[in-house]
GROMACS .gro file of C-alpha atoms in nm:
model
  353
    1MET     CA    1   4.874  17.904  26.071
    2ALA     CA    2   4.965  18.254  26.045
    3ARG     CA    3   4.851  18.583  25.865
    4LEU     CA    4   5.135  18.763  25.763
    5LEU     CA    5   5.197  19.113  25.616
    6PHE     CA    6   5.506  19.195  25.407
    7VAL     CA    7   5.579  19.580  25.383
    8THR     CA    8   5.865  19.619  25.147
    9GLY     CA    9   5.996  19.927  24.935
   10THR     CA   10   6.266  19.745  24.775
   11PRO     CA   11   6.231  19.680  24.403
   12ALA     CA   12   6.072  19.364  24.291
   13GLY     CA   13   6.342  19.220  24.095
   14VAL     CA   14   6.707  19.106  24.127
   15ARG     CA   15   6.840  19.358  23.882
   16GLN     CA   16   6.728  19.654  24.100
   17GLY     CA   17   6.671  19.486  24.435
   18SER     CA   18   6.929  19.276  24.419
   19GLY     CA   19   7.003  19.031  24.743
   20THR     CA   20   6.704  19.180  24.951
   21PHE     CA   21   6.455  19.125  24.680
   22VAL     CA   22   6.581  18.733  24.674
   23GLY     CA   23   6.575  18.696  25.038
   24ILE     CA   24   6.217  18.856  25.104
   25SER     CA   25   6.044  18.650  24.799
   26VAL     CA   26   6.256  18.339  24.873
   27LEU     CA   27   6.111  18.368  25.250
   28ARG     CA   28   5.754  18.406  25.092
   29ARG     CA   29   5.735  18.127  24.921
   30ALA     CA   30   5.863  17.898  25.155
   31LEU     CA   31   5.609  18.037  25.431
   32GLU     CA   32   5.326  17.983  25.180
   33ASP     CA   33   5.437  17.632  25.101
   34ALA     CA   34   5.406  17.590  25.454
   35GLY     CA   35   5.093  17.676  25.492
   36HIS     CA   36   5.087  18.053  25.610
   37ARG     CA   37   4.928  18.329  25.443
   38VAL     CA   38   5.149  18.617  25.343
   39GLU     CA   39   5.003  18.951  25.213
   40THR     CA   40   5.250  19.195  25.075
   41LEU     CA   41   5.221  19.562  25.048
   42ALA     CA   42   5.468  19.749  24.821
   43PRO     CA   43   5.496  20.067  24.616
   44ASP     CA   44   5.397  20.031  24.241
   45ALA     CA   45   5.719  20.151  24.141
   46ALA     CA   46   5.981  20.043  24.412
   47SER     CA   47   6.294  20.292  24.407
   48HIS     CA   48   6.584  20.299  24.647
   49ALA     CA   49   6.540  20.698  24.647
   50ILE     CA   50   6.475  20.813  25.009
   51LEU     CA   51   6.191  21.056  24.889
   52PRO     CA   52   5.975  20.808  24.757
   53ARG     CA   53   6.030  20.552  25.003
   54ILE     CA   54   5.922  20.767  25.231
   55ALA     CA   55   5.623  20.859  25.062
   56PHE     CA   56   5.541  20.500  24.994
   57ASN     CA   57   5.555  20.443  25.379
   58LEU     CA   58   5.315  20.729  25.497
   59ARG     CA   59   5.072  20.550  25.190
   60ALA     CA   60   5.147  20.225  25.410
   61ARG     CA   61   5.002  20.288  25.719
   62ARG     CA   62   4.663  20.362  25.555
   63ALA     CA   63   4.711  20.111  25.310
   64ALA     CA   64   4.769  19.819  25.590
   65ALA     CA   65   4.449  19.942  25.823
   66ARG     CA   66   4.247  19.853  25.492
   67ARG     CA   67   4.389  19.479  25.458
   68GLY     CA   68   4.203  19.364  25.782
   69SER     CA   69   4.386  19.160  26.076
   70PHE     CA   70   4.709  19.016  26.103
   71ASP     CA   71   4.936  18.807  26.333
   72ALA     CA   72   5.236  18.998  26.288
   73VAL     CA   73   5.335  19.300  26.013
   74VAL     CA   74   5.684  19.231  25.887
   75GLY     CA   75   5.853  19.540  25.784
   76PHE     CA   76   6.178  19.496  25.593
   77ASP     CA   77   6.474  19.771  25.683
   78LEU     CA   78   6.290  20.071  25.722
   79ASP     CA   79   5.974  20.000  25.557
   80GLY     CA   80   5.672  19.977  25.798
   81LEU     CA   81   5.809  20.227  26.025
   82PHE     CA   82   5.484  20.389  26.033
   83VAL     CA   83   5.231  20.100  26.004
   84LYS     CA   84   5.050  19.987  26.314
   85VAL     CA   85   4.780  19.718  26.300
   86PRO     CA   86   4.574  19.654  26.625
   87GLY     CA   87   4.688  19.263  26.778
   88ALA     CA   88   4.955  19.215  26.544
   89ARG     CA   89   5.312  19.183  26.620
   90HIS     CA   90   5.530  19.462  26.450
   91VAL     CA   91   5.839  19.270  26.336
   92ALA     CA   92   6.152  19.504  26.167
   93SER     CA   93   6.366  19.248  25.953
   94ILE     CA   94   6.686  19.424  25.886
   95LYS     CA   95   6.820  19.321  25.582
   96GLY     CA   96   7.111  19.528  25.522
   97VAL     CA   97   7.159  19.779  25.788
   98ILE     CA   98   7.172  20.071  25.600
   99ALA     CA   99   7.401  20.290  25.847
  100ASP     CA  100   7.629  20.011  25.821
  101GLU     CA  101   7.634  20.036  25.412
  102ARG     CA  102   7.600  20.401  25.412
  103ARG     CA  103   7.997  20.424  25.534
  104PHE     CA  104   8.106  20.300  25.203
  105GLU     CA  105   7.877  20.555  24.973
  106ARG     CA  106   7.948  20.878  24.869
  107GLY     CA  107   7.791  21.219  24.761
  108TRP     CA  108   7.403  21.249  24.751
  109THR     CA  109   7.376  20.867  24.778
  110ARG     CA  110   7.534  20.870  25.103
  111PHE     CA  111   7.341  21.170  25.229
  112GLY     CA  112   7.011  21.002  25.118
  113MET     CA  113   7.160  20.695  25.293
  114GLY     CA  114   7.210  20.889  25.653
  115ILE     CA  115   6.842  21.002  25.637
  116ALA     CA  116   6.693  20.647  25.556
  117ALA     CA  117   6.967  20.510  25.834
  118LYS     CA  118   6.769  20.732  26.096
  119LEU     CA  119   6.423  20.592  25.997
  120GLU     CA  120   6.550  20.268  26.008
  121ALA     CA  121   6.674  20.319  26.358
  122ALA     CA  122   6.339  20.431  26.503
  123HIS     CA  123   6.165  20.087  26.271
  124VAL     CA  124   6.401  19.870  26.526
  125ARG     CA  125   6.345  20.082  26.829
  126ARG     CA  126   5.969  20.081  26.816
  127ALA     CA  127   5.953  19.683  26.704
  128ASP     CA  128   5.803  19.446  26.895
  129ARG     CA  129   6.067  19.182  26.738
  130VAL     CA  130   6.412  19.309  26.569
  131LEU     CA  131   6.511  19.017  26.354
  132THR     CA  132   6.841  19.059  26.112
  133THR     CA  133   7.073  18.786  25.927
  134SER     CA  134   7.393  18.759  26.092
  135ALA     CA  135   7.575  18.826  26.439
  136TYR     CA  136   7.780  19.060  26.242
  137ALA     CA  137   7.420  19.251  26.127
  138ALA     CA  138   7.334  19.232  26.482
  139THR     CA  139   7.608  19.404  26.652
  140ARG     CA  140   7.599  19.673  26.408
  141ILE     CA  141   7.239  19.740  26.483
  142ALA     CA  142   7.322  19.727  26.829
  143GLU     CA  143   7.591  19.977  26.818
  144GLU     CA  144   7.452  20.227  26.503
  145TYR     CA  145   7.125  20.241  26.650
  146ALA     CA  146   7.118  20.217  27.018
  147VAL     CA  147   6.903  19.882  27.063
  148GLU     CA  148   6.977  19.626  27.335
  149ARG     CA  149   7.172  19.316  27.142
  150SER     CA  150   6.914  19.077  27.318
  151ARG     CA  151   6.646  19.194  27.148
  152ILE     CA  152   6.803  19.138  26.772
  153GLY     CA  153   6.719  18.769  26.704
  154ILE     CA  154   6.894  18.600  26.404
  155VAL     CA  155   6.706  18.443  26.122
  156PRO     CA  156   7.009  18.335  25.788
  157GLU     CA  157   6.886  18.423  25.458
  158PRO     CA  158   6.729  18.130  25.277
  159ILE     CA  159   6.810  17.970  24.972
  160ALA     CA  160   6.525  17.772  24.738
  161LEU     CA  161   6.766  17.486  24.721
  162SER     CA  162   6.532  17.260  24.525
  163ARG     CA  163   6.505  17.460  24.238
  164TRP     CA  164   6.856  17.577  24.238
  165THR     CA  165   6.957  17.192  24.246
  166GLN     CA  166   6.719  17.107  23.946
  167ALA     CA  167   6.879  17.400  23.750
  168LEU     CA  168   7.194  17.326  23.821
  169THR     CA  169   7.138  16.956  23.725
  170ALA     CA  170   6.963  17.050  23.389
  171ALA     CA  171   7.251  17.315  23.308
  172ALA     CA  172   7.479  17.187  23.018
  173ARG     CA  173   7.896  17.203  23.126
  174ALA     CA  174   8.060  17.357  22.831
  175PRO     CA  175   8.406  17.158  22.723
  176ARG     CA  176   8.703  17.273  22.958
  177ASN     CA  177   9.036  17.402  22.777
  178GLY     CA  178   9.275  17.402  23.100
  179GLU     CA  179   9.172  17.749  23.260
  180ALA     CA  180   8.996  17.790  23.561
  181VAL     CA  181   8.699  17.999  23.538
  182ILE     CA  182   8.604  18.240  23.830
  183LEU     CA  183   8.258  18.381  23.863
  184CYS     CA  184   8.173  18.663  24.060
  185VAL     CA  185   7.788  18.760  24.084
  186ALA     CA  186   7.678  19.084  24.239
  187HIS     CA  187   7.504  19.409  24.242
  188LEU     CA  188   7.812  19.647  24.176
  189TYR     CA  189   7.807  19.867  24.441
  190PRO     CA  190   8.126  20.009  24.611
  191ARG     CA  191   8.152  19.796  24.913
  192LYS     CA  192   8.141  19.517  24.701
  193ASN     CA  193   8.500  19.573  24.621
  194VAL     CA  194   8.515  19.405  24.288
  195SER     CA  195   8.811  19.639  24.188
  196SER     CA  196   9.019  19.410  24.372
  197LEU     CA  197   8.918  19.103  24.218
  198VAL     CA  198   8.979  19.308  23.893
  199ARG     CA  199   9.330  19.376  24.022
  200ALA     CA  200   9.376  19.040  24.139
  201MET     CA  201   9.335  18.899  23.778
  202ALA     CA  202   9.635  19.129  23.647
  203ALA     CA  203   9.842  18.963  23.940
  204ILE     CA  204   9.763  18.590  23.918
  205LYS     CA  205  10.021  18.313  23.771
  206SER     CA  206   9.774  18.056  23.656
  207PRO     CA  207   9.546  18.049  23.378
  208ALA     CA  208   9.261  18.160  23.461
  209ARG     CA  209   8.925  18.357  23.320
  210LEU     CA  210   8.721  18.601  23.545
  211ARG     CA  211   8.339  18.653  23.435
  212ILE     CA  212   8.126  18.907  23.651
  213VAL     CA  213   7.784  18.910  23.642
  214GLY     CA  214   7.590  19.221  23.768
  215ALA     CA  215   7.521  19.583  23.681
  216GLY     CA  216   7.537  19.891  23.908
  217PRO     CA  217   7.703  20.198  23.956
  218GLU     CA  218   8.081  20.096  23.983
  219LEU     CA  219   8.041  19.878  23.618
  220PRO     CA  220   8.162  20.180  23.447
  221ALA     CA  221   8.446  20.241  23.634
  222LEU     CA  222   8.520  19.863  23.613
  223GLU     CA  223   8.501  19.890  23.254
  224ALA     CA  224   8.754  20.124  23.260
  225LEU     CA  225   8.998  19.921  23.463
  226VAL     CA  226   8.968  19.626  23.285
  227ARG     CA  227   9.088  19.796  22.985
  228ASP     CA  228   9.336  20.006  23.185
  229LEU     CA  229   9.476  19.658  23.274
  230GLY     CA  230   9.450  19.522  22.955
  231LEU     CA  231   9.237  19.232  23.072
  232GLU     CA  232   8.985  19.218  22.815
  233ASP     CA  233   9.081  18.885  22.674
  234ARG     CA  234   9.061  18.744  23.090
  235VAL     CA  235   8.807  18.922  23.255
  236ALA     CA  236   8.432  18.951  23.110
  237LEU     CA  237   8.168  19.196  23.277
  238LEU     CA  238   7.828  19.053  23.175
  239GLY     CA  239   7.596  19.292  23.324
  240HIS     CA  240   7.260  19.141  23.449
  241VAL     CA  241   7.159  18.838  23.317
  242PRO     CA  242   6.834  18.616  23.345
  243PHE     CA  243   6.786  18.315  23.620
  244GLU     CA  244   6.875  18.039  23.315
  245SER     CA  245   7.212  18.221  23.247
  246LEU     CA  246   7.295  18.326  23.561
  247VAL     CA  247   7.277  17.913  23.644
  248SER     CA  248   7.458  17.828  23.323
  249GLU     CA  249   7.753  18.069  23.503
  250TYR     CA  250   7.743  17.912  23.818
  251ARG     CA  251   7.749  17.558  23.632
  252ASN     CA  252   8.018  17.657  23.413
  253ALA     CA  253   8.276  17.787  23.689
  254ASP     CA  254   8.508  17.596  23.875
  255MET     CA  255   8.534  17.886  24.197
  256PHE     CA  256   8.350  18.194  24.291
  257CYS     CA  257   8.486  18.482  24.440
  258LEU     CA  258   8.311  18.829  24.607
  259PRO     CA  259   8.588  19.029  24.785
  260SER     CA  260   8.301  19.260  24.981
  261LEU     CA  261   8.427  19.497  25.257
  262GLN     CA  262   8.063  19.473  25.391
  263GLU     CA  263   7.796  19.172  25.421
  264GLY     CA  264   7.504  19.137  25.659
  265PHE     CA  265   7.491  18.800  25.505
  266GLY     CA  266   7.595  18.759  25.123
  267ILE     CA  267   7.325  18.524  24.924
  268VAL     CA  268   7.566  18.459  24.656
  269PHE     CA  269   7.779  18.245  24.850
  270LEU     CA  270   7.489  18.024  24.940
  271GLU     CA  271   7.408  18.027  24.575
  272ALA     CA  272   7.802  17.907  24.511
  273MET     CA  273   7.789  17.681  24.745
  274ALA     CA  274   7.464  17.517  24.596
  275ALA     CA  275   7.681  17.485  24.292
  276GLY     CA  276   7.957  17.330  24.474
  277LEU     CA  277   8.197  17.630  24.425
  278PRO     CA  278   8.495  17.698  24.643
  279ILE     CA  279   8.508  18.042  24.742
  280VAL     CA  280   8.756  18.316  24.762
  281ALA     CA  281   8.621  18.610  24.971
  282CYS     CA  282   8.757  18.901  25.249
  283ARG     CA  283   8.764  18.841  25.600
  284ALA     CA  284   8.536  19.120  25.663
  285ALA     CA  285   8.188  19.183  25.813
  286ALA     CA  286   7.964  18.869  25.805
  287VAL     CA  287   8.158  18.702  25.547
  288PRO     CA  288   8.352  18.464  25.783
  289GLU     CA  289   7.985  18.360  25.918
  290VAL     CA  290   7.887  18.254  25.601
  291VAL     CA  291   8.218  18.123  25.451
  292PRO     CA  292   8.410  17.946  25.712
  293ASP     CA  293   8.782  17.976  25.632
  294GLY     CA  294   8.919  17.648  25.518
  295GLU     CA  295   8.607  17.441  25.498
  296CYS     CA  296   8.406  17.621  25.190
  297GLY     CA  297   8.666  17.839  25.076
  298ILE     CA  298   8.964  18.101  25.139
  299LEU     CA  299   8.934  18.411  25.323
  300ALA     CA  300   9.201  18.701  25.240
  301PRO     CA  301   9.234  19.016  25.477
  302PRO     CA  302   8.991  19.327  25.279
  303ARG     CA  303   9.160  19.518  25.030
  304ASP     CA  304   9.513  19.279  25.026
  305VAL     CA  305   9.532  19.238  24.608
  306PRO     CA  306   9.841  19.028  24.635
  307ALA     CA  307   9.654  18.771  24.941
  308LEU     CA  308   9.353  18.782  24.694
  309ALA     CA  309   9.560  18.681  24.413
  310PHE     CA  310   9.737  18.404  24.574
  311ALA     CA  311   9.417  18.265  24.713
  312LEU     CA  312   9.271  18.233  24.360
  313ASP     CA  313   9.599  18.090  24.228
  314ARG     CA  314   9.601  17.859  24.508
  315LEU     CA  315   9.246  17.680  24.420
  316ALA     CA  316   9.306  17.700  24.013
  317TRP     CA  317   9.601  17.489  24.038
  318ASP     CA  318   9.436  17.261  24.317
  319PRO     CA  319   9.136  17.059  24.156
  320ARG     CA  320   9.144  16.828  24.480
  321GLU     CA  321   9.123  17.097  24.726
  322ARG     CA  322   8.816  17.257  24.512
  323ALA     CA  323   8.668  16.956  24.519
  324ARG     CA  324   8.693  16.945  24.899
  325MET     CA  325   8.571  17.308  24.949
  326GLY     CA  326   8.296  17.240  24.695
  327GLU     CA  327   8.135  16.937  24.900
  328ALA     CA  328   8.166  17.148  25.227
  329GLY     CA  329   7.977  17.437  25.066
  330ARG     CA  330   7.700  17.201  24.955
  331ARG     CA  331   7.666  17.080  25.299
  332ARG     CA  332   7.658  17.444  25.464
  333ALA     CA  333   7.425  17.560  25.186
  334ALA     CA  334   7.150  17.285  25.298
  335ARG     CA  335   7.142  17.437  25.681
  336ASP     CA  336   6.961  17.728  25.498
  337ASP     CA  337   6.716  17.582  25.270
  338ALA     CA  338   6.425  17.756  25.220
  339PRO     CA  339   6.166  17.550  25.446
  340LEU     CA  340   6.427  17.504  25.740
  341VAL     CA  341   6.448  17.902  25.724
  342ALA     CA  342   6.081  17.989  25.705
  343LYS     CA  343   6.036  17.720  26.002
  344GLU     CA  344   6.336  17.952  26.216
  345PHE     CA  345   6.134  18.248  26.111
  346VAL     CA  346   5.814  18.201  26.235
  347GLU     CA  347   5.953  18.043  26.580
  348ALA     CA  348   6.177  18.404  26.602
  349ILE     CA  349   5.863  18.637  26.542
  350ALA     CA  350   5.726  18.424  26.799
  351ILE     CA  351   5.314  18.442  26.700
  352GLY     CA  352   5.140  18.337  26.967
  353SER     CA  353   5.391  18.386  27.231
   0.00000   0.00000   0.00000
């Protein structure tokens, strides 16, 4: 069994750490369940701001040296750049490709992400192994960071399927009133493009309601958009919710929609599939790899609000199609169950080779 050191400055919680936190924490538990020993090096108070992140990474170099020996050091995104443990393989595990995400940001956020992208580039160039979550992300790493594509391995994001299945089974299903319930779950960054989904709600012809779970910098603008379009009775912005409430939202939805313009993977798509929900999304970034068009959902062109509305209407009016795609999604999610992904991860970092 391997002894691994995870190095991450991602905030420890879904509210701030979003999908990156979920992916790291689920992977760690699956590795430990398989008998591997995983230690985590993280700051006391994690932040997305670039200066605290750099300070953490400078401290991490000394802190890792005091932890003893490891088979591999796994640094997520830019974190772990300066860590060097003698005899340990260094793995750069890239979740979001900061240079790619940066294209959708503005102002000081974009400036800080520019510095972070340079550090992430240095990290992947010095690593013994580079891993990411999709072919799309691997291509972006190769292009943005000048790394040979052949050096980059792909291991998908994991989902703790047994936990989700048990929680969904236990959750109560509310009585139906003839309206289709559309669920969106996201940390509300500009690249998630949730405004297109809100605009689509003003264009759909079917009786449907939209429930948006998540917080983030776009929340005030989305609240204003809902008011401007007069959609207060059809669109609910719920903010961050605890796990039990999130499961209830999935259990009581009829379909899932997240029209992201940029995704390195998209763990929420796996969650929706585990809940048996058909998906409407955009044909962009890694989404087609995770959500096969016509199989588990319908993919619309990016930023095409009429096409998004048409896809939502199509599923709202067709429960048999929703059921077919939902069942295909369940089968698709099973491929990324955490124990299977943990095994892939250990094989990909090639410990002992």
